[in-house]
mmCIF file of C-alpha atoms in Angstrom:
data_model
loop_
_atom_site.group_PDB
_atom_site.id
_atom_site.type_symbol
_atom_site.label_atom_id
_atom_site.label_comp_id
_atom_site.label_asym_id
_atom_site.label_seq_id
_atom_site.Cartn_x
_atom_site.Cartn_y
_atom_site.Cartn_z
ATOM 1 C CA UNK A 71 -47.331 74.201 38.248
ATOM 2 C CA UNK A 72 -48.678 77.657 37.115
ATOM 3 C CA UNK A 73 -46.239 79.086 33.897
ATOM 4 C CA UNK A 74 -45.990 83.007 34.398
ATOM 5 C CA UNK A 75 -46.646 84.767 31.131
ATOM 6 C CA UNK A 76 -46.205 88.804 30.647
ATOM 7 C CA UNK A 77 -49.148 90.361 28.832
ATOM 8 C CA UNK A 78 -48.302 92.920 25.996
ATOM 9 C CA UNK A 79 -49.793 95.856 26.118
ATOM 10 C CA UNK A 80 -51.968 96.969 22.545
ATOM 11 C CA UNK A 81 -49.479 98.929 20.393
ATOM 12 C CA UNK A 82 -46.651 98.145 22.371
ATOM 13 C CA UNK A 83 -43.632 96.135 20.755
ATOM 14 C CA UNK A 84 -43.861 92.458 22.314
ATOM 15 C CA UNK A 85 -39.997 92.355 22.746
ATOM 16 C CA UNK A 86 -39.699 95.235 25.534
ATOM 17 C CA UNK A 87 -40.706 93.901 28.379
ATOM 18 C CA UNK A 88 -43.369 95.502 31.056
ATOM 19 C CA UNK A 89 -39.867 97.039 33.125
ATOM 20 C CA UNK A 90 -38.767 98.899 29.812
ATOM 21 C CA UNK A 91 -42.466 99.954 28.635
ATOM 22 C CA UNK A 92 -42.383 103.665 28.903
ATOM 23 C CA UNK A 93 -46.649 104.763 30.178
ATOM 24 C CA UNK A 94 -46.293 108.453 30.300
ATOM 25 C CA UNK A 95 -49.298 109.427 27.823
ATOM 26 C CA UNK A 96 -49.728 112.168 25.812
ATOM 27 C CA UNK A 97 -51.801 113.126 22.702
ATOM 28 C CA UNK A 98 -49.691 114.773 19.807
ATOM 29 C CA UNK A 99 -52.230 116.756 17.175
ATOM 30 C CA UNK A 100 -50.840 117.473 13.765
ATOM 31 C CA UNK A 101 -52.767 120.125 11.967
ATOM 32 C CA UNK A 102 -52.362 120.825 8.336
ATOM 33 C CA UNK A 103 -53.683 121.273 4.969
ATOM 34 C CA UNK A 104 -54.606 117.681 2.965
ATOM 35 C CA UNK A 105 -51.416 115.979 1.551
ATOM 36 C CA UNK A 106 -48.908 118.627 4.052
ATOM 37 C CA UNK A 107 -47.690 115.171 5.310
ATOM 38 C CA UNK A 108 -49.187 115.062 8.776
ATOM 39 C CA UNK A 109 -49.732 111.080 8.263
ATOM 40 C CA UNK A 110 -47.005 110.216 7.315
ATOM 41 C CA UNK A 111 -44.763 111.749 9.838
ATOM 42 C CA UNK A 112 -46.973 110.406 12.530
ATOM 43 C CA UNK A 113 -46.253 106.949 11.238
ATOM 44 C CA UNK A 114 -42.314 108.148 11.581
ATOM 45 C CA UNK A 115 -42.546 108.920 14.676
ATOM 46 C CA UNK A 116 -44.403 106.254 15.642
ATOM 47 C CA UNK A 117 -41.924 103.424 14.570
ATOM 48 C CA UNK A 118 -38.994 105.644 16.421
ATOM 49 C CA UNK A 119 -41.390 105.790 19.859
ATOM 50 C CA UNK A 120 -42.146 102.200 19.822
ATOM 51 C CA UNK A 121 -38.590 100.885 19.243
ATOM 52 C CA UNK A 122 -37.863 103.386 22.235
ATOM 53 C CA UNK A 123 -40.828 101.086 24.412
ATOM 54 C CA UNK A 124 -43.761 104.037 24.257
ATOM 55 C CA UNK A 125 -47.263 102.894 23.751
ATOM 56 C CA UNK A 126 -48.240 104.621 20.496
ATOM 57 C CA UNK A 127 -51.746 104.671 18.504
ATOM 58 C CA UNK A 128 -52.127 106.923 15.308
ATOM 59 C CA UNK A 129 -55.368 108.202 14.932
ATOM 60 C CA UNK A 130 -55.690 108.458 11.184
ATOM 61 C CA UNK A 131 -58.555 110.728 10.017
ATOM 62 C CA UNK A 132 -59.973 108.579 7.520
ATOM 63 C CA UNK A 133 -60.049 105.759 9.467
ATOM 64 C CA UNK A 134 -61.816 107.485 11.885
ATOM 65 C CA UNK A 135 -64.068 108.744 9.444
ATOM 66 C CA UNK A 136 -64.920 105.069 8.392
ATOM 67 C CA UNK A 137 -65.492 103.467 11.885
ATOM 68 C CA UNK A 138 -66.489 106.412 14.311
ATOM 69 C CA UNK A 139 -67.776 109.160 12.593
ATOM 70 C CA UNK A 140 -69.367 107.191 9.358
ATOM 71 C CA UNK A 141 -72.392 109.291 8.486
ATOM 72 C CA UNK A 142 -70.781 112.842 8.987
ATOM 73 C CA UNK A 143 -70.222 115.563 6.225
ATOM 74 C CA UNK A 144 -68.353 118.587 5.943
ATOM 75 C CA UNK A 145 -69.849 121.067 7.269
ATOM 76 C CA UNK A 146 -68.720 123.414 9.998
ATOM 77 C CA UNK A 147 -71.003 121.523 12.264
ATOM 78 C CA UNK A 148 -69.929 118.294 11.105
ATOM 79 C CA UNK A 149 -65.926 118.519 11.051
ATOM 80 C CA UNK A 150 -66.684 119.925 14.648
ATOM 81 C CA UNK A 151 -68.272 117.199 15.640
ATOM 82 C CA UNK A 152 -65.454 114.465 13.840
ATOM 83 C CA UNK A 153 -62.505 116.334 15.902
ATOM 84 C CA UNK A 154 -64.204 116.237 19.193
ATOM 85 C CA UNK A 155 -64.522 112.129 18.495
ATOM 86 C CA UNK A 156 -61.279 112.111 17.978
ATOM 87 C CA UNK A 157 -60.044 114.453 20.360
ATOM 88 C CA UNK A 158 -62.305 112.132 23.318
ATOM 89 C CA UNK A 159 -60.464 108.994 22.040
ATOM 90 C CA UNK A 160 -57.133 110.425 22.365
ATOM 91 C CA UNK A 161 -57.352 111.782 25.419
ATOM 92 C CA UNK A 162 -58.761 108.759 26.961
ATOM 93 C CA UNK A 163 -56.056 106.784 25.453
ATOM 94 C CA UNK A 164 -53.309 109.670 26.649
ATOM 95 C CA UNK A 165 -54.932 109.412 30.264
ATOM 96 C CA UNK A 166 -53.678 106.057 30.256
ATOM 97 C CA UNK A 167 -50.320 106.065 28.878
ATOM 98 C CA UNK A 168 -49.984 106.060 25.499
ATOM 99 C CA UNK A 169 -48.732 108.422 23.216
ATOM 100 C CA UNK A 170 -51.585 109.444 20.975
ATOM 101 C CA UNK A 171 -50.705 110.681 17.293
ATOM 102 C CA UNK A 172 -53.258 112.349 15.328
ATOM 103 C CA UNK A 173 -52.742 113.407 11.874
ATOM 104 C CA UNK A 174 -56.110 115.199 11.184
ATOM 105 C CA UNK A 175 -56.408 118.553 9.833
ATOM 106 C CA UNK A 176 -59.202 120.063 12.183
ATOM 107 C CA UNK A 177 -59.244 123.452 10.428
ATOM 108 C CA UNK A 178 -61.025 126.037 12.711
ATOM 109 C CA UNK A 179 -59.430 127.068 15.731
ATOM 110 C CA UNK A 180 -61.890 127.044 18.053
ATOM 111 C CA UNK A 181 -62.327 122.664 17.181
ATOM 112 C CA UNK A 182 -58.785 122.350 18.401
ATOM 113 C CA UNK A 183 -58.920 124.370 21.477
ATOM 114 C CA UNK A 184 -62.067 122.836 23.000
ATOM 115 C CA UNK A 185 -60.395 119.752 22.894
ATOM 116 C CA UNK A 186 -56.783 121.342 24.709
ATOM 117 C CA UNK A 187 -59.621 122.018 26.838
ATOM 118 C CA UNK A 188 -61.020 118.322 27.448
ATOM 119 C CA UNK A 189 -57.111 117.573 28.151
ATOM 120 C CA UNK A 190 -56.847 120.557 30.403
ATOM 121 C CA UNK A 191 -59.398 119.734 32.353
ATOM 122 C CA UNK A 192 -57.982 116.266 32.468
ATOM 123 C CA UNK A 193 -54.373 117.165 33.008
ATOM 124 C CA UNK A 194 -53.709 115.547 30.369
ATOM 125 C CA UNK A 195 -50.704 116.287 28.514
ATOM 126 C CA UNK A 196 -51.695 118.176 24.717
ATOM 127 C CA UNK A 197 -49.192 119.218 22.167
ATOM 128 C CA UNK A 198 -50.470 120.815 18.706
ATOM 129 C CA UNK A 199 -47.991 120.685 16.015
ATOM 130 C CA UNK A 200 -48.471 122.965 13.325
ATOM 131 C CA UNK A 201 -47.341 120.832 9.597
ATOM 132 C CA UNK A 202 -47.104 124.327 7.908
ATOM 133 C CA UNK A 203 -46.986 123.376 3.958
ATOM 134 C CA UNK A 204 -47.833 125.554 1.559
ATOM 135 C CA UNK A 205 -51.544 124.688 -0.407
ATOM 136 C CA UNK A 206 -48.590 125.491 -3.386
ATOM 137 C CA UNK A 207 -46.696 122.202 -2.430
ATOM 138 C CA UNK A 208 -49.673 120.210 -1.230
ATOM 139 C CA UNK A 209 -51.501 120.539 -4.649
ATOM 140 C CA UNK A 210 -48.937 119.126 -6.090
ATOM 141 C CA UNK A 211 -48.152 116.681 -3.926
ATOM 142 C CA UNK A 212 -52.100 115.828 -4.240
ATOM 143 C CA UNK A 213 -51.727 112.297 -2.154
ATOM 144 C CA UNK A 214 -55.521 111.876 -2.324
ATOM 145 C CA UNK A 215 -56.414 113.431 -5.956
ATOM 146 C CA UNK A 216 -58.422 116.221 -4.409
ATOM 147 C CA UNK A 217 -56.706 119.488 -5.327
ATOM 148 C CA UNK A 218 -57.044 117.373 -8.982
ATOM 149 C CA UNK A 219 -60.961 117.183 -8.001
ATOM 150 C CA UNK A 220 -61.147 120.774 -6.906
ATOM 151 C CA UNK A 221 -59.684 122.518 -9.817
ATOM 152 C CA UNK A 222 -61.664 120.248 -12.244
ATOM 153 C CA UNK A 223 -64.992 121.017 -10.278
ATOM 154 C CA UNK A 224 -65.606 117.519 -9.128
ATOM 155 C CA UNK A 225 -65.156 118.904 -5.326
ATOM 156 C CA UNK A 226 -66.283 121.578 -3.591
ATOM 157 C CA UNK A 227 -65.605 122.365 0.575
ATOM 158 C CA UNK A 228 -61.455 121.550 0.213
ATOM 159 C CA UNK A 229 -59.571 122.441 2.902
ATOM 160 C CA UNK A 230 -57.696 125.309 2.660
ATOM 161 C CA UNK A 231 -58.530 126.411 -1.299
ATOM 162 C CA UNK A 232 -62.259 127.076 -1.067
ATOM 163 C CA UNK A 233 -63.211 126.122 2.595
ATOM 164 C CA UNK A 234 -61.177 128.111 5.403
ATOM 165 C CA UNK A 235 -57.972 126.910 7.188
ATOM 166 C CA UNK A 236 -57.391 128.842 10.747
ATOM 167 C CA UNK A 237 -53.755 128.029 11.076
ATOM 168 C CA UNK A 238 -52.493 127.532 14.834
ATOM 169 C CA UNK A 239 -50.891 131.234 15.847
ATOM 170 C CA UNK A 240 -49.019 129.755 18.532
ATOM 171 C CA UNK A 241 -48.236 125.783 17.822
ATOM 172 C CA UNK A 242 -45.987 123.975 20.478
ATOM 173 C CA UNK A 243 -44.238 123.182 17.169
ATOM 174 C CA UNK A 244 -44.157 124.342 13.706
ATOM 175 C CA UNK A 245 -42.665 122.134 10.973
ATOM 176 C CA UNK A 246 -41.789 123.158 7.333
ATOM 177 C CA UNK A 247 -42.082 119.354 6.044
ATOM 178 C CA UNK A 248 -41.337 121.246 1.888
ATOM 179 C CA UNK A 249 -37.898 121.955 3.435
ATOM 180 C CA UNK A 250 -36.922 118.747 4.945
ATOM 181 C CA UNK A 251 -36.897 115.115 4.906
ATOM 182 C CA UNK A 252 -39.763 113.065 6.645
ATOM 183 C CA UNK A 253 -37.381 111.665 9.480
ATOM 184 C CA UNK A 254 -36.160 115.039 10.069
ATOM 185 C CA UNK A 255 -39.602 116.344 10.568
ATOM 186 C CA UNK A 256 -40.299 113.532 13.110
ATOM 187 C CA UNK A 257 -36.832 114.038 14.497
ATOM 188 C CA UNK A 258 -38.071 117.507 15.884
ATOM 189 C CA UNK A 259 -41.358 116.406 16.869
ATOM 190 C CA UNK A 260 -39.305 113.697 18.848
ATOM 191 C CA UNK A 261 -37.126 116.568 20.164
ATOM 192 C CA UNK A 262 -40.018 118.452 21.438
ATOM 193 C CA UNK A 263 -41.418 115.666 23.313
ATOM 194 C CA UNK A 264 -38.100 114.897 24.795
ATOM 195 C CA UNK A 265 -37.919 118.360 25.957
ATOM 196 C CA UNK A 266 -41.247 118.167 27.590
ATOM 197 C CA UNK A 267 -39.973 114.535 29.308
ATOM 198 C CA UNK A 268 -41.885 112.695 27.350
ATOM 199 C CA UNK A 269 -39.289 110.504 25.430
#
């Protein structure tokens, strides 16, 4: 006598079963200075999809960093070359249902749109969310210690203080995370995919 079992899908939470999983994938880029908070309200919003029976991966840059793109500086060339990793492994995780959340700050504008491209040309489903802190409140906030760095002259090449930032003109969504709590900031990013029937 054969016992049936139900596989789990990776990232999925083991006690929805296959009928409740929700597939429809999607990759979700939040852009942003260092320490604006673009981690941590992926990680939000990823606790709030998975209880609702999405797949969800966060892409964190610095894991990334660590495991696909180890060897890479940051250069131009180079932080072109990290987001177009990352944007290929979202949107081959988005093609096949999951919701992909990547907090990574790709600065230049043209980085982000050649991968909405690659999803374009997938029809893939692309949202860019805009985590508009001021460098003000991110230097203070200083998560990682490099503002600290930069103003001592231990770093050079920050984000945003002496290495450009090309802020999205025309975001799907634009979220003031200095004026609001993290679960409201993930609360509209959640509203925004809702709206697009995606949760």
């Amino acid at each position: 006598m054969t016992t049936a079992t139900t596989d789990t899908a990776p990232g999925a939470d083991p006690t929805i079963s296959q009928e409740q999983q929700v597939t429809s994938g999607a990759t979700v880029w939040l852009t942003g200075l260092p320490s604006a908070g673009k981690t941590t309200i992926a990680y939000e919003l990823a606790g709030r999809l998975r209880e609702e029976g999405h797949r969800v991966e966060v892409l964190d840059g610095d894991e990334v960093r660590e495991f696909i793109s180890a060897g890479l500086g940051f250069s131009r060339e180079d932080r072109h070359t990290n987001v177009q990793r990352i944007g290929f492994l979202a949107e081959l995780l988005a093609r096949n249902g999951v919701k992909a959340l990547v907090p990574v700050i790709a600065p230049y504008a043209d980085s982000r749109e050649a991968v909405r491209g690659r999803h374009r040309e997938n029809g893939t489903t692309y949202l860019e969310v805009h985590v508009a802190t001021p460098v003000e409140v991110c230097s203070v906030r200083d998560v990682k210690g490099l503002y600290a760095k930069q103003a001592a002259g231990e770093l050079t090449g920050l984000t945003g203080v002496d290495d450009p930032y090309e802020a999205p003109e025309s975001p799907d969504l634009r979220i003031e995370s200095h004026t609001q709590t993290v679960q409201e900031s993930a609360a509209a990013l959640h509203a925004l995919l809702t709206e697009k029937g995606l949760a």
